[in-house]
Coordinates of C-alpha atoms and ligand atoms in Angstrom, one line a residue:
M269 CA 191.5 60.9 -62.0
T270 CA 188.5 62.8 -63.5
Q271 CA 187.0 65.1 -60.9
P272 CA 183.2 65.5 -60.7
I273 CA 183.5 69.2 -61.6
D274 CA 185.4 68.4 -64.9
Y275 CA 183.0 65.7 -65.9
I276 CA 180.1 68.0 -65.1
K277 CA 181.5 70.8 -67.3
T278 CA 181.9 68.4 -70.2
H279 CA 178.4 66.9 -69.9
K280 CA 176.4 69.9 -68.5
D281 CA 174.2 70.5 -71.6
R282 CA 173.2 66.8 -71.8
F283 CA 172.5 66.7 -68.1
L284 CA 170.1 69.6 -68.5
A285 CA 168.5 68.2 -71.7
E286 CA 167.9 64.8 -70.0
L287 CA 166.3 66.5 -67.1
F288 CA 164.1 68.6 -69.4
E289 CA 162.9 65.3 -71.0
L290 CA 161.8 64.1 -67.6
L291 CA 160.1 67.3 -66.7
K292 CA 158.1 67.3 -69.8
L293 CA 156.1 64.3 -68.6
P294 CA 153.2 65.4 -66.3
S295 CA 153.5 62.7 -63.7
V296 CA 150.8 64.1 -61.4
S297 CA 150.1 61.3 -58.8
A298 CA 147.0 63.0 -57.3
D299 CA 145.0 62.9 -60.6
S300 CA 144.2 59.6 -62.3
A301 CA 143.9 61.5 -65.6
F302 CA 147.8 61.4 -65.7
K303 CA 148.1 57.7 -65.2
N304 CA 149.8 57.1 -68.6
D305 CA 152.2 59.9 -68.1
V306 CA 153.1 58.5 -64.6
I307 CA 153.9 55.1 -66.3
A308 CA 155.9 56.8 -69.0
T309 CA 157.9 58.6 -66.4
A310 CA 158.7 55.4 -64.5
E311 CA 159.9 53.9 -67.8
L312 CA 162.1 56.9 -68.5
V313 CA 163.6 56.8 -65.0
A314 CA 164.3 53.0 -65.4
K315 CA 165.9 53.6 -68.8
Q316 CA 168.2 56.3 -67.5
L317 CA 169.2 54.3 -64.4
E318 CA 170.2 51.5 -66.7
K319 CA 172.2 53.9 -68.9
A320 CA 173.9 55.3 -65.9
G321 CA 175.2 51.9 -64.9
C322 CA 172.5 50.2 -62.8
E323 CA 171.9 46.5 -63.0
H324 CA 168.7 44.5 -62.4
V325 CA 166.6 47.6 -63.2
T326 CA 163.0 46.6 -62.5
I327 CA 159.7 48.5 -62.6
Y328 CA 157.7 47.0 -59.8
P329 CA 153.9 47.4 -60.3
T330 CA 151.9 48.3 -57.2
A331 CA 148.2 48.8 -56.4
G332 CA 149.0 52.4 -57.4
N333 CA 152.0 53.8 -59.3
P334 CA 155.0 51.7 -60.1
I335 CA 158.3 51.7 -58.2
V336 CA 161.5 51.8 -60.1
Y337 CA 164.4 49.9 -58.6
G338 CA 168.0 49.3 -59.7
E339 CA 171.3 48.5 -58.1
K340 CA 175.0 48.3 -58.7
I341 CA 176.6 45.9 -56.3
I342 CA 180.4 45.9 -56.7
N343 CA 181.4 44.0 -53.6
P344 CA 179.2 42.6 -50.8
E345 CA 181.9 43.4 -48.3
L346 CA 181.5 47.1 -49.0
P347 CA 178.8 49.4 -47.6
T348 CA 175.6 49.9 -49.5
V349 CA 173.8 53.2 -50.0
L350 CA 170.1 53.1 -50.8
V351 CA 169.0 56.2 -52.7
Y352 CA 165.4 57.1 -52.5
G353 CA 163.5 59.7 -54.6
H354 CA 160.2 60.3 -56.2
Y355 CA 159.2 60.9 -59.8
D356 CA 155.7 62.0 -59.2
V357 CA 154.8 65.6 -58.9
Q358 CA 152.1 67.8 -57.4
P359 CA 149.3 69.1 -59.6
A360 CA 150.3 72.2 -61.5
D361 CA 147.2 74.1 -60.4
P362 CA 146.5 77.0 -60.4
I363 CA 147.9 76.9 -64.0
D364 CA 146.9 80.6 -64.7
L365 CA 149.5 81.7 -62.2
W366 CA 152.4 80.2 -64.1
D367 CA 154.5 82.5 -66.2
S368 CA 155.5 79.6 -68.5
A369 CA 153.8 76.2 -69.1
P370 CA 154.4 73.9 -66.1
F371 CA 155.4 70.9 -68.2
D372 CA 157.5 72.8 -70.7
P373 CA 160.7 73.6 -68.8
I374 CA 162.7 76.7 -69.5
I375 CA 165.7 78.3 -67.9
K376 CA 165.4 81.9 -66.6
K377 CA 167.6 83.9 -64.4
T378 CA 166.4 85.0 -60.9
D379 CA 167.9 87.1 -58.1
L380 CA 168.8 84.0 -56.2
H381 CA 169.8 82.0 -59.3
P382 CA 172.0 84.3 -61.4
D383 CA 173.2 81.3 -63.4
G384 CA 169.6 80.5 -64.3
A385 CA 166.9 78.3 -62.8
I386 CA 164.9 75.5 -64.5
F387 CA 161.2 76.4 -64.3
A388 CA 158.8 73.4 -64.4
R389 CA 156.6 71.4 -62.0
G390 CA 158.9 68.9 -60.3
A391 CA 162.1 70.8 -61.2
C392 CA 163.1 70.9 -57.5
D393 CA 160.5 68.5 -56.0
D394 CA 161.7 66.0 -56.8
K395 CA 162.7 65.2 -60.4
G396 CA 165.6 67.6 -60.5
Q397 CA 166.9 66.5 -57.2
M398 CA 166.3 62.8 -57.9
Y399 CA 168.0 63.0 -61.3
M400 CA 171.2 64.5 -59.6
H401 CA 171.6 61.0 -58.2
V402 CA 171.3 59.3 -61.6
K403 CA 173.9 61.7 -63.1
A404 CA 176.2 61.2 -60.0
L405 CA 176.0 57.5 -60.6
E406 CA 176.9 58.0 -64.3
F407 CA 179.9 60.0 -63.2
M408 CA 181.0 57.3 -60.8
T409 CA 180.6 54.4 -63.1
Q410 CA 182.0 56.1 -66.2
T411 CA 185.1 57.3 -64.4
D412 CA 185.5 54.1 -62.3
Q413 CA 185.0 55.9 -59.0
L414 CA 182.1 54.1 -57.5
P415 CA 183.5 53.2 -54.1
C416 CA 180.7 51.1 -52.7
N417 CA 177.4 49.4 -53.5
V418 CA 174.4 51.4 -54.4
K419 CA 170.6 50.7 -54.7
Y420 CA 168.0 53.1 -56.2
M421 CA 164.3 53.1 -55.3
I422 CA 162.4 55.8 -57.1
E423 CA 158.6 55.9 -56.4
G424 CA 155.6 57.5 -57.9
E425 CA 153.3 58.2 -55.0
E426 CA 155.3 60.4 -52.6
E427 CA 153.0 63.4 -53.1
V428 CA 150.0 61.3 -52.1
G429 CA 151.3 59.6 -49.0
S430 CA 153.5 56.7 -50.3
K431 CA 151.0 54.0 -49.1
N432 CA 152.1 51.4 -51.7
L433 CA 155.8 52.1 -51.1
G434 CA 155.2 51.3 -47.4
I435 CA 153.8 47.9 -48.4
F436 CA 156.7 47.3 -50.9
V437 CA 159.3 48.1 -48.3
A438 CA 157.7 45.8 -45.7
E439 CA 157.6 43.0 -48.3
N440 CA 161.1 43.5 -49.8
K441 CA 163.3 43.9 -46.8
A442 CA 166.0 41.6 -48.1
L443 CA 166.2 43.4 -51.5
L444 CA 166.5 46.8 -49.7
T445 CA 169.2 46.0 -47.1
N446 CA 171.5 48.9 -46.8
D447 CA 173.9 50.8 -44.5
I448 CA 172.5 54.3 -45.1
I449 CA 169.6 55.8 -47.0
L450 CA 170.4 59.0 -49.0
I451 CA 167.6 61.4 -50.2
S452 CA 167.7 64.7 -52.0
D453 CA 164.2 66.0 -51.5
T454 CA 164.6 68.9 -49.1
G455 CA 166.3 72.3 -49.2
M456 CA 169.2 74.3 -47.8
I457 CA 169.5 77.8 -46.3
A458 CA 171.2 79.5 -49.3
N459 CA 173.8 78.7 -52.0
D460 CA 176.5 80.2 -49.8
V461 CA 175.1 78.8 -46.6
P462 CA 174.7 75.1 -47.2
S463 CA 172.7 73.1 -44.6
I464 CA 171.6 69.5 -44.1
T465 CA 168.1 68.7 -43.0
T466 CA 168.3 66.7 -39.8
G467 CA 164.6 66.3 -39.1
L468 CA 161.3 66.0 -40.8
R469 CA 157.9 66.7 -39.3
G470 CA 155.2 64.0 -39.2
L471 CA 151.8 64.6 -40.7
S472 CA 148.2 63.8 -40.1
Y473 CA 145.8 64.7 -42.9
M474 CA 142.1 64.9 -42.2
E475 CA 138.9 65.7 -44.0
V476 CA 135.8 66.9 -42.3
A477 CA 132.2 67.2 -43.6
V478 CA 129.5 69.1 -41.7
T479 CA 125.9 68.3 -42.6
G480 CA 123.0 70.4 -41.6
P481 CA 119.5 70.3 -43.2
N482 CA 118.8 67.6 -45.7
R483 CA 118.8 70.0 -48.7
D484 CA 120.0 73.5 -49.6
L485 CA 117.6 76.0 -48.2
H486 CA 116.4 79.5 -49.1
S487 CA 118.4 81.7 -46.7
G488 CA 115.5 84.1 -46.3
L489 CA 112.9 81.4 -45.4
Y490 CA 115.2 79.5 -43.1
G491 CA 118.1 81.9 -42.3
G492 CA 118.6 82.4 -38.6
A493 CA 116.5 79.4 -37.7
V494 CA 118.7 76.4 -38.6
A495 CA 122.5 75.8 -38.3
N496 CA 124.3 76.9 -41.4
P497 CA 127.0 74.2 -42.0
I498 CA 129.5 76.8 -43.3
N499 CA 129.0 79.1 -40.4
I500 CA 129.4 76.2 -38.0
L501 CA 132.4 74.7 -39.8
T502 CA 134.3 78.0 -39.7
K503 CA 133.5 78.5 -36.1
M504 CA 134.7 75.0 -35.2
I505 CA 137.9 75.5 -37.2
A506 CA 138.6 78.9 -35.6
S507 CA 138.2 77.3 -32.1
L508 CA 141.0 74.8 -32.9
Q509 CA 143.6 77.5 -32.1
D510 CA 143.6 79.8 -29.0
D511 CA 144.7 83.5 -28.8
N512 CA 148.3 82.3 -28.4
N513 CA 148.0 80.2 -31.5
R514 CA 148.2 77.0 -29.6
I515 CA 146.2 74.1 -30.7
T516 CA 143.2 73.4 -28.4
I517 CA 142.6 69.7 -29.1
P518 CA 142.9 68.0 -25.7
G519 CA 146.1 65.9 -25.4
F520 CA 147.6 67.4 -28.6
Y521 CA 150.8 68.5 -27.0
D522 CA 151.1 65.6 -24.5
D523 CA 153.8 63.7 -26.3
V524 CA 155.7 66.6 -27.8
L525 CA 159.4 66.4 -27.3
E526 CA 160.5 69.9 -26.1
L527 CA 164.0 71.0 -27.1
S528 CA 166.5 72.0 -24.4
A529 CA 167.5 75.6 -24.0
A530 CA 170.9 74.7 -25.5
E531 CA 169.4 73.1 -28.6
R532 CA 167.2 76.1 -29.1
E533 CA 170.2 78.3 -28.7
A534 CA 172.1 76.4 -31.3
M535 CA 169.1 76.6 -33.7
A536 CA 169.0 80.4 -33.3
Q537 CA 172.6 80.6 -34.6
A538 CA 171.5 79.8 -38.2
P539 CA 171.5 82.9 -40.3
F540 CA 167.9 84.3 -40.7
S541 CA 166.4 87.7 -41.6
L542 CA 162.9 88.2 -40.5
E543 CA 162.7 91.3 -42.6
A544 CA 163.8 89.4 -45.8
Y545 CA 161.4 86.6 -44.9
C546 CA 158.4 89.0 -44.7
Q547 CA 159.5 90.8 -47.8
A548 CA 159.8 87.7 -49.9
L549 CA 156.2 86.7 -49.0
D550 CA 154.8 90.2 -49.1
I551 CA 153.4 90.0 -45.6
A552 CA 153.6 92.8 -42.9
E553 CA 154.2 90.4 -40.0
V554 CA 154.7 86.7 -39.2
Y555 CA 152.1 84.8 -37.3
G556 CA 152.3 81.8 -35.1
E557 CA 152.6 80.1 -31.7
K558 CA 153.5 82.5 -28.9
G559 CA 156.9 82.0 -27.4
Y560 CA 158.6 80.5 -30.4
S561 CA 160.7 82.0 -33.2
T562 CA 159.8 81.7 -36.9
N563 CA 162.4 79.0 -37.4
E564 CA 161.1 77.1 -34.4
R565 CA 157.4 77.5 -35.5
N566 CA 158.1 75.9 -38.8
S567 CA 160.3 73.0 -37.7
I568 CA 160.2 71.9 -34.1
R569 CA 156.6 72.8 -33.3
P570 CA 153.5 71.0 -34.3
T571 CA 150.9 73.0 -36.4
L572 CA 147.3 72.8 -37.7
D573 CA 146.3 74.3 -41.0
V574 CA 143.3 74.2 -43.2
N575 CA 144.3 73.2 -46.7
G576 CA 141.0 73.7 -48.4
I577 CA 137.4 74.6 -47.5
W578 CA 134.3 74.5 -49.7
G579 CA 130.6 74.5 -49.7
G580 CA 127.6 76.6 -50.8
Y581 CA 127.5 78.8 -53.8
T582 CA 130.8 80.0 -55.2
G583 CA 129.8 80.7 -58.8
E584 CA 129.3 84.0 -60.6
G585 CA 126.9 86.6 -59.1
S586 CA 125.0 85.7 -55.9
K587 CA 122.7 83.1 -54.7
T588 CA 120.9 83.3 -51.4
V589 CA 121.3 79.8 -49.9
I590 CA 122.0 77.9 -46.8
P591 CA 124.0 75.0 -48.0
S592 CA 123.2 71.5 -46.7
Q593 CA 126.9 70.7 -46.3
A594 CA 130.3 72.2 -45.8
F595 CA 133.8 70.6 -46.1
A596 CA 137.4 71.2 -45.2
K597 CA 140.7 69.5 -45.5
I598 CA 142.9 70.0 -42.4
S599 CA 146.4 68.9 -41.9
M600 CA 148.6 68.8 -38.8
R601 CA 152.4 68.8 -38.9
L602 CA 153.8 66.7 -36.0
V603 CA 157.1 66.6 -34.2
P604 CA 159.2 63.8 -32.6
N605 CA 157.3 61.6 -30.2
Q606 CA 153.9 62.5 -31.5
D607 CA 152.1 59.6 -33.1
W608 CA 150.1 60.5 -36.1
E609 CA 147.4 57.9 -35.6
K610 CA 146.9 59.0 -32.0
I611 CA 146.7 62.6 -33.1
S612 CA 144.2 61.7 -35.9
A613 CA 142.1 60.0 -33.3
L614 CA 142.3 62.9 -30.9
F615 CA 141.3 65.3 -33.7
E616 CA 138.3 63.2 -34.7
R617 CA 137.0 62.9 -31.1
H618 CA 137.5 66.6 -30.4
F619 CA 136.0 67.8 -33.7
K620 CA 132.9 65.7 -33.1
A621 CA 132.6 66.8 -29.5
I622 CA 132.6 70.5 -30.4
A623 CA 129.8 70.3 -33.0
P624 CA 126.4 71.7 -32.0
K625 CA 123.5 69.2 -32.1
G626 CA 122.1 71.0 -35.2
V627 CA 124.7 69.4 -37.5
R628 CA 126.2 66.1 -38.1
V629 CA 130.0 65.8 -38.5
A630 CA 132.0 63.1 -40.4
V631 CA 135.7 62.9 -40.0
T632 CA 138.0 60.9 -42.3
T633 CA 141.8 60.4 -42.2
H634 CA 143.5 60.7 -45.5
H635 CA 147.1 59.7 -44.7
G636 CA 149.8 60.4 -42.3
G637 CA 153.3 59.7 -41.2
Q638 CA 155.7 59.9 -38.3
S639 CA 158.4 62.6 -37.8
Y640 CA 162.1 61.8 -38.2
V641 CA 165.4 62.9 -36.7
T642 CA 169.0 62.3 -37.8
P643 CA 171.7 62.6 -35.1
I644 CA 174.6 64.7 -36.3
D645 CA 177.2 62.3 -34.8
H646 CA 175.9 59.5 -37.1
P647 CA 178.5 58.3 -39.7
G648 CA 176.1 59.2 -42.5
Y649 CA 175.8 62.7 -41.3
R650 CA 179.6 63.0 -40.8
A651 CA 180.1 61.8 -44.4
A652 CA 177.6 64.3 -45.8
A653 CA 179.2 67.1 -43.8
A654 CA 182.6 66.2 -45.2
A655 CA 181.1 66.1 -48.8
Y656 CA 179.7 69.6 -48.4
Q657 CA 183.0 70.8 -47.0
D658 CA 184.7 69.5 -50.2
T659 CA 182.3 71.1 -52.7
F660 CA 181.0 74.2 -50.9
G661 CA 184.2 75.0 -49.1
V662 CA 182.4 75.4 -45.8
A663 CA 180.8 73.0 -43.2
P664 CA 177.0 72.7 -43.6
I665 CA 174.6 73.8 -40.9
P666 CA 172.4 71.1 -39.5
Q667 CA 168.8 72.2 -39.6
R668 CA 165.5 70.6 -38.7
G669 CA 163.0 70.8 -41.6
G670 CA 159.3 71.6 -41.5
G671 CA 158.2 69.4 -44.4
S672 CA 157.4 65.7 -44.3
I673 CA 158.6 62.6 -46.1
P674 CA 156.6 60.0 -44.2
I675 CA 158.4 57.0 -45.7
V676 CA 161.6 58.1 -43.9
A677 CA 160.3 57.1 -40.5
L678 CA 159.1 53.8 -42.0
F679 CA 162.6 53.2 -43.5
E680 CA 163.9 53.4 -39.9
S681 CA 161.3 51.1 -38.4
E682 CA 161.2 48.5 -41.3
L683 CA 164.8 48.5 -42.5
G684 CA 166.5 49.8 -39.4
S685 CA 168.5 52.4 -41.3
K686 CA 169.0 56.1 -40.8
T687 CA 168.4 58.5 -43.6
I688 CA 170.6 61.4 -44.7
L689 CA 168.7 64.3 -46.3
M690 CA 171.0 66.1 -48.7
G691 CA 168.7 68.6 -50.3
F692 CA 169.9 71.3 -52.7
G693 CA 166.7 73.3 -53.2
L694 CA 165.9 76.7 -51.7
D695 CA 162.7 77.6 -49.8
S696 CA 162.1 80.2 -52.4
D697 CA 162.1 77.6 -55.2
A698 CA 158.3 77.6 -55.0
I699 CA 157.8 73.8 -54.7
H700 CA 154.1 72.9 -54.9
S701 CA 153.4 76.4 -56.1
P702 CA 153.2 78.0 -59.5
N703 CA 156.6 78.8 -61.1
E704 CA 158.4 76.0 -59.3
H705 CA 162.1 76.1 -60.2
F706 CA 165.5 74.7 -59.4
G707 CA 168.8 76.5 -59.8
V708 CA 171.1 75.2 -62.5
W709 CA 173.9 75.8 -60.1
N710 CA 172.1 73.8 -57.4
Y711 CA 171.5 70.9 -59.8
L712 CA 175.1 70.7 -60.8
K713 CA 176.3 71.2 -57.2
G714 CA 174.2 68.3 -56.2
I715 CA 175.8 66.1 -58.9
E716 CA 179.2 67.2 -57.7
T717 CA 178.5 66.7 -54.0
I718 CA 176.8 63.2 -54.1
P719 CA 180.0 61.3 -55.2
R720 CA 181.9 62.9 -52.4
F721 CA 179.3 61.5 -50.0
F722 CA 179.8 58.0 -51.4
H723 CA 183.6 58.5 -51.0
H724 CA 183.4 59.7 -47.4
F725 CA 180.8 57.2 -46.3
T726 CA 182.9 54.4 -47.6
E727 CA 186.0 55.7 -45.9
I728 CA 184.2 56.3 -42.5
S729 CA 182.7 52.8 -42.7
K730 CA 186.2 51.3 -42.8
Q731 CA 187.1 52.9 -39.5
Ligands
BES152 N1 159.9 67.1 -50.8 C1 158.8 67.4 -50.0 C2 159.0 67.5 -48.6 C3 160.0 68.6 -48.1 C4 160.2 69.7 -48.9 C5 160.6 68.5 -46.9 C6 161.1 70.7 -48.4 C7 161.5 69.4 -46.4 C8 161.7 70.5 -47.2 C9 157.8 66.3 -50.3 O1 157.6 66.0 -51.7 C10 156.4 66.7 -49.8 O2 155.9 67.6 -50.4 N2 155.9 66.1 -48.8 C11 154.5 66.3 -48.4 C12 154.0 65.2 -47.6 C13 153.2 64.2 -48.4 C14 152.7 63.1 -47.5 C15 152.1 64.8 -49.2 C16 154.5 67.5 -47.5 O3 155.5 67.8 -46.8 O4 153.5 68.2 -47.5
MN153 MN1 159.4 65.8 -52.6
MN154 MN1 156.3 67.6 -52.5

């Protein structure tokens, strides 16, 4: 029987070339200028799924970007794995900070990727990781080793909130029935310290506008006499966190599920070097909520961050002006039991309440999603752990992640299924940043590990 590792060795160059073709398409979902590239990407994904052995491959149009679906049902009696991924990517900005063109993939060696890493927007998040599943399917169908049924649903709006996918899922429950959902869109601790993400944070994404006088004013004639919206906005934002870096919005922590001392103790066992962490980011010290470790702050604790702030004059030279308006985009990461709509409402009420009378405040909610947790005694988790044991030679460490994939909680509420997050990226792979990359070793390791998951999940399901 052909082993994944032998098949990969034979087809490695083609696996890379095909991924390069996908990475060359700038499928940026946030910017409508890329609409045609988004559609071309969906078509390429559909073509490759079909070539890899999928049947009923369909591109479902939505009010936004299309969803690619395909399946291979070998026997209705056997379990069904639903693979989810996304073909859309974050904008490449700031483009000047890339060492190579974001949509012209190249392989370069790095300290953490001595076998080379693929540099391109979407290399890790999520085209590279999604495509591992397509190639794993090719292996299983070509070598007659597909042990169960499989469905693929690859969307094009993950990076902008998956709103249309939510509608699609609710309307296509019968099509999407499954026993487990499998996603590669997260990371692991290190290539020699594999880990499986057992939780995702929720998200509440807000935008605020502070309006003062009805026009921009001369800052000499009016300065000191009227509220400057930028001064006010920054003051209001600063007040959202106290001296212990706790969020001051009344009720914000009310529903937060605290971890037991034993759970925190277990978390602290994961290998982590604060020194290396600071060094990698070029910072003198970490910063965050008092009473929690860095790994707790970025996974099991809720946060509030300004993602963008603008207003007034930012061009060359100087201009003495009191702007009429100031704006900010603010997001909150949420943890189990916090409801994103409730948090959005609390934010809005509080933000309006703290504004002085001299300005008007408008608050809008962009999108959001609930957090998610996978229990480690779930058959899906056990199958994934066995797969990693096979291919990495060690058991993976379960680890709660800090990022968000809002559709995962919706999969649970709409389809009643649990999700296994088998991510093969590293935190240092610079997803969403300039010079995003994905290790060649990681790409191939994913292709090798995924069929082992299918094998173990089918076996465990028989018990
Ligand atoms: N793949 C990421 C999420 C992720 C990355 C989770 C690494 C855990 C580890 C996903 O594409 C993403 O970027 N999600 C967004 C949320 C979305 C609603 C914009 C995020 O987390 O900011
Ligand atoms: Mn992603
Ligand atoms: Mn992303």
